[in-house]
Short mmCIF file of C-alpha atoms and ligand atoms in Angstrom, two decimals:
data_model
loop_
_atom_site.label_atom_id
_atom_site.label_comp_id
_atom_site.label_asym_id
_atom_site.label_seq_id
_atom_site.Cartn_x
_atom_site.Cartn_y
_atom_site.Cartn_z
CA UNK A 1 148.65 113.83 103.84
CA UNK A 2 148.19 111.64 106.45
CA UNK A 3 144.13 111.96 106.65
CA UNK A 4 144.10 110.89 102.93
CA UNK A 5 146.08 107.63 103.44
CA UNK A 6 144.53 106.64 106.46
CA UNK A 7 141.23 106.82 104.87
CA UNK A 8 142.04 104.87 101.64
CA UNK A 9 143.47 102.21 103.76
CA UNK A 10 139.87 100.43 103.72
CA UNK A 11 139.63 96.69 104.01
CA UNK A 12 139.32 94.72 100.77
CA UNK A 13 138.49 91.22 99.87
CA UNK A 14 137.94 91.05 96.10
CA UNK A 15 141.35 91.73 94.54
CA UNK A 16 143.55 90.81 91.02
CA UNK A 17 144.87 87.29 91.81
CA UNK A 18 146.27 87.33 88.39
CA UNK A 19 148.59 90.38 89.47
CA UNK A 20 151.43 88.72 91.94
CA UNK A 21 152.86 90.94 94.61
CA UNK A 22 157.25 90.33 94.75
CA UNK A 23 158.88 88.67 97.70
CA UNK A 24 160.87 92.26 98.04
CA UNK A 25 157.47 94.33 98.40
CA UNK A 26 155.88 91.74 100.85
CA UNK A 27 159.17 92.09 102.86
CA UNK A 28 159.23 95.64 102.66
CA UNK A 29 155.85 95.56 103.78
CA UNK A 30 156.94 93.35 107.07
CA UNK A 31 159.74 95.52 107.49
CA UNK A 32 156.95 98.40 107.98
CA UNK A 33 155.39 96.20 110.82
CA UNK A 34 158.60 95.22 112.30
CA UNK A 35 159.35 99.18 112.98
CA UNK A 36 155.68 99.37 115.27
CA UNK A 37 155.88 100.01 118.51
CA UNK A 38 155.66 96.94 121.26
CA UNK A 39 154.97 96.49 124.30
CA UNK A 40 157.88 95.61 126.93
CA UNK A 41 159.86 96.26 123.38
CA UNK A 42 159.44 92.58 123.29
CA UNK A 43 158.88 92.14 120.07
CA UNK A 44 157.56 88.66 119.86
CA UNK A 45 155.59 88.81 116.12
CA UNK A 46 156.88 87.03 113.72
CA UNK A 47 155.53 86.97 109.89
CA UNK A 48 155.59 84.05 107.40
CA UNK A 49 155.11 84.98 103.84
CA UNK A 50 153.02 82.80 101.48
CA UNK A 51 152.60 83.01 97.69
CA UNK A 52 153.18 79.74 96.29
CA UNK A 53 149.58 78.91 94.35
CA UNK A 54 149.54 75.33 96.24
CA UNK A 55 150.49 76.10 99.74
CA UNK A 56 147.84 79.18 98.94
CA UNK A 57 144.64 77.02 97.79
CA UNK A 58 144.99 74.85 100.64
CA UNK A 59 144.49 78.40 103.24
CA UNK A 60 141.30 79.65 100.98
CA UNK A 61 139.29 77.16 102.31
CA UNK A 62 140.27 78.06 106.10
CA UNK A 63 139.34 81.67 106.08
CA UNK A 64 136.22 83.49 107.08
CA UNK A 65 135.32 86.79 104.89
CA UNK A 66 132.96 89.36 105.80
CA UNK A 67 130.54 87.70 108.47
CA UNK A 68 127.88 90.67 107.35
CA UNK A 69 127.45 89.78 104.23
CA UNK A 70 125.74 86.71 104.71
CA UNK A 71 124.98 85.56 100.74
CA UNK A 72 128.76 86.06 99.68
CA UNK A 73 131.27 82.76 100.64
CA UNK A 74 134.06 85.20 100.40
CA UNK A 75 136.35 85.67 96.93
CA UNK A 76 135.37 83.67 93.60
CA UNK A 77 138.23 82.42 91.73
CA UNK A 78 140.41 84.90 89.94
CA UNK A 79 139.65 87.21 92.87
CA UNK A 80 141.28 85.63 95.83
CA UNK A 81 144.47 87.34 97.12
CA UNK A 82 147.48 86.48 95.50
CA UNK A 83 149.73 86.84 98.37
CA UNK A 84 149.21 86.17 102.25
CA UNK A 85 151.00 86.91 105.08
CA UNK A 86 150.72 85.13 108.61
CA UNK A 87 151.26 87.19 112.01
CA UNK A 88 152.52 84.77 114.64
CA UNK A 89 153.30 85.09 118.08
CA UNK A 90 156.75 83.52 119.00
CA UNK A 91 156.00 82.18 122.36
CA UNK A 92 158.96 81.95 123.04
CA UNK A 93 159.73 85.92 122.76
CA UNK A 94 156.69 86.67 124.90
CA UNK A 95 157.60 88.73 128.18
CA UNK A 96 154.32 89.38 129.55
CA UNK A 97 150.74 88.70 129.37
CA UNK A 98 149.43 87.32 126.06
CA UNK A 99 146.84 90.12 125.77
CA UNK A 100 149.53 92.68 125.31
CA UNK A 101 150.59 91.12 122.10
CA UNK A 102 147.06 92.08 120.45
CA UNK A 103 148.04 95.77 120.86
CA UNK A 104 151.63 95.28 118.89
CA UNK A 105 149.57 93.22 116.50
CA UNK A 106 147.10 96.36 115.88
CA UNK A 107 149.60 98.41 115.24
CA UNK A 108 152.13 96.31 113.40
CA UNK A 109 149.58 95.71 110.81
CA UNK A 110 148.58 99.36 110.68
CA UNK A 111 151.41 99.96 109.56
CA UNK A 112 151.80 97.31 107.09
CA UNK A 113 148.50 97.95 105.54
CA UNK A 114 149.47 101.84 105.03
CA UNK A 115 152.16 100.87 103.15
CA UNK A 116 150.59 98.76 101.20
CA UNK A 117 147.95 101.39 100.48
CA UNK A 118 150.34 104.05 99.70
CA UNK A 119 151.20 101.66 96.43
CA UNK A 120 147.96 100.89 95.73
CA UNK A 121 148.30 97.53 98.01
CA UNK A 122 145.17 96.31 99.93
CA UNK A 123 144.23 93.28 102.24
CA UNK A 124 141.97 92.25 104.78
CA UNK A 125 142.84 91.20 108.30
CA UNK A 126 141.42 87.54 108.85
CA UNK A 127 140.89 86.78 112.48
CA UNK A 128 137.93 84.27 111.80
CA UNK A 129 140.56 81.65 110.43
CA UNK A 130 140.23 77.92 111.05
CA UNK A 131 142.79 75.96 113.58
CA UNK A 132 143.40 74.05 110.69
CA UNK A 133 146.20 76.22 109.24
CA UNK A 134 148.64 75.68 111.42
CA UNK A 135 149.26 72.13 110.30
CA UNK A 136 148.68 73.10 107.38
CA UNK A 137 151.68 75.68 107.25
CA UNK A 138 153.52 72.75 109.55
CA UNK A 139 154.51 75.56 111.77
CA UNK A 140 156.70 74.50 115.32
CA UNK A 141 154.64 74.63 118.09
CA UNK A 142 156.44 77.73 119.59
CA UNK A 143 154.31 79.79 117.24
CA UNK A 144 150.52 80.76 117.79
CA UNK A 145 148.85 82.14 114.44
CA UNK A 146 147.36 85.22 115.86
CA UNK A 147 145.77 86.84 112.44
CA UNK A 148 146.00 86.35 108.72
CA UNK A 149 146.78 88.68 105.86
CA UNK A 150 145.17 89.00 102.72
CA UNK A 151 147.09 91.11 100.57
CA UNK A 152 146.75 92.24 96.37
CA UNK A 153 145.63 94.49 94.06
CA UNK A 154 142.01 95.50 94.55
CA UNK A 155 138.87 94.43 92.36
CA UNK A 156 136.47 96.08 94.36
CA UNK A 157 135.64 99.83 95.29
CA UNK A 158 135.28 100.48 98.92
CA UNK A 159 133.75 103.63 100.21
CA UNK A 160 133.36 105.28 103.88
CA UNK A 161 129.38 106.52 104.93
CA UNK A 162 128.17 108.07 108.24
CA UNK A 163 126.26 105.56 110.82
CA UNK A 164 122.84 106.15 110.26
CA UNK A 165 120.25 107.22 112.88
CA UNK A 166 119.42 103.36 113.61
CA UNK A 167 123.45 103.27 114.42
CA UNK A 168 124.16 99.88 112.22
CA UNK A 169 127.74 99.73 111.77
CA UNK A 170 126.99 96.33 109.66
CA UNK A 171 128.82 97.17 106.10
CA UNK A 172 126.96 96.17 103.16
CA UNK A 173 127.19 95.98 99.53
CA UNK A 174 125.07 97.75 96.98
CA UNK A 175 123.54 96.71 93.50
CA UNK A 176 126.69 97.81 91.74
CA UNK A 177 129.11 95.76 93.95
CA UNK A 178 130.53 98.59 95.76
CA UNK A 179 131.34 97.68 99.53
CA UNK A 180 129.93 100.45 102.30
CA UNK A 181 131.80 100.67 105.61
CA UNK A 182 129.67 102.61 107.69
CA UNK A 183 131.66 104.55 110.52
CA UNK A 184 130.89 106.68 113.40
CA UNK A 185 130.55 110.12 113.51
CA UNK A 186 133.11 112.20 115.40
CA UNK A 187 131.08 114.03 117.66
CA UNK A 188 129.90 110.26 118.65
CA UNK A 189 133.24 109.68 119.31
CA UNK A 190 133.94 112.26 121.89
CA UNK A 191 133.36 111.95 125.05
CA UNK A 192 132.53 115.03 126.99
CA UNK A 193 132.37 115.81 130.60
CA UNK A 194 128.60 116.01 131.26
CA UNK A 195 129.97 118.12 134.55
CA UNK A 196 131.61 120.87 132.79
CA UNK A 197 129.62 123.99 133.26
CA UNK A 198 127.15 122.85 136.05
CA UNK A 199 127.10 125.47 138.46
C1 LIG B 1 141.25 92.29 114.41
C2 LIG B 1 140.45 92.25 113.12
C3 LIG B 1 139.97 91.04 112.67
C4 LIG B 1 139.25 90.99 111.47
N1 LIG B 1 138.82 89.77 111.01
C5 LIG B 1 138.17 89.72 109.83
C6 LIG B 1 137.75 88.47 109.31
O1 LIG B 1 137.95 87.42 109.92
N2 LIG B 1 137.15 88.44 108.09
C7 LIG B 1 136.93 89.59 107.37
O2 LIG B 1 136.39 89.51 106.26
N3 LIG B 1 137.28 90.80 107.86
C8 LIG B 1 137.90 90.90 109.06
N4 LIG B 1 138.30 92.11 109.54
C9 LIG B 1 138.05 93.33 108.76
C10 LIG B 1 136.93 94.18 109.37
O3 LIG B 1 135.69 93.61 109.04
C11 LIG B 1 137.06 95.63 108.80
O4 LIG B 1 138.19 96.23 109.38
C12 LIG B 1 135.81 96.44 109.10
O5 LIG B 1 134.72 95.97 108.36
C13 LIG B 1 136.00 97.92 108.82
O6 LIG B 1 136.41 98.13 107.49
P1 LIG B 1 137.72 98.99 107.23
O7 LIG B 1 138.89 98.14 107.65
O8 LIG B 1 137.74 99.30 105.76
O9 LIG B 1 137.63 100.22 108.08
C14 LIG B 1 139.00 92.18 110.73
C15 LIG B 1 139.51 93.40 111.21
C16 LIG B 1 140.23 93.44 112.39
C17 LIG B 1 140.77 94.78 112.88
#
């Protein structure tokens, strides 16, 4: 069912970076976000695939995890993600205005991220990444990193809660380690015409 998988498809940060993921399931994975719809059908989002250990411990460094959760650095060794993928904008592909892109990005990596979930396959978007990694990836100018993947098998349990009353949609960990994602109720969601019905 398609409530079921969109709801396990939670964000993770803490995964098995003992447990590889193959070249043919990351592709598969970026064949899932090449399918998304685009804007103009341009189609200018292109995907480099990392796993190699030493290319991978020299992006660690330049990525920011969970800005809420101010005590944690972001994942220990042993629990950093095995594989990463990097969404890139190929300038040269781009037919109109840059903003358009972030929609095709949204749901490109929707996509990929269902997939992923549906074999047990979690990651993180990263948008809080340093300027850094593009030399460090030596990628041609043409491209513009626009958001990184973090991708492996999880080592952390992620559950859904209701906003409270005080409406903080901060997540947070508890005592045990488990991550909270606080979302928003439905009926806060809808928006109804305050005219209906006034006579
Ligand atoms: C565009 C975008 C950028 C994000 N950037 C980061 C980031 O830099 N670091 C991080 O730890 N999480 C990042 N996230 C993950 C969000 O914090 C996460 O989606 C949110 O807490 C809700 O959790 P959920 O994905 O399980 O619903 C990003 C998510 C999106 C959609």
């Amino acid at each position: 069912m398609i409530i079921e998988l969109v709801t396990k498809t939670r964000t993770v940060r803490r995964f098995r970076e003992e447990l590889p993921l193959s070249l043919e399931t990351l592709r598969a994975l970026v064949n899932l976000a090449r399918l998304g719809g685009s804007a103009r059908n341009a189609q200018a989002l292109k995907y480099r695939i990392v796993t190699e250990s030493v290319l991978r411990e020299r992006i660690y460094p330049l990525l920011g995890w969970a800005g809420y959760l101010k005590d944690w650095k972001g994942p220990a060794v042993g629990e950093r993600p095995p594989a990463i993928i990097l969404c890139l904008l190929d300038c040269e592909l781009l037919l109109g205005p840059e903003s358009e892109v972030q929609f095709d990005l949204g749901i490109a990596t929707q996509n990929l991220l269902l997939g992923a979930a549906a074999q047990e396959i979690f990651g993180c978007r990263i948008g809080s990444f340093s300027p850094k990694l593009h030399e460090v990836l030596d990628l041609d100018p043409q491209y513009k990193m626009l958001l990184v993947l973090a991708l492996g098998y999880p080592a952390e349990q992620v559950v859904l809660e209701e906003v409270g009353a005080d409406g903080d949609i901060r997540y947070w960990r508890d005592s045990q380690q488990v991550h909270h994602v606080p979302k928003r109720r439905l009926e806060d969601l809808l928006v109804t015409d305050l005219k209906e019905g006034r006579g």
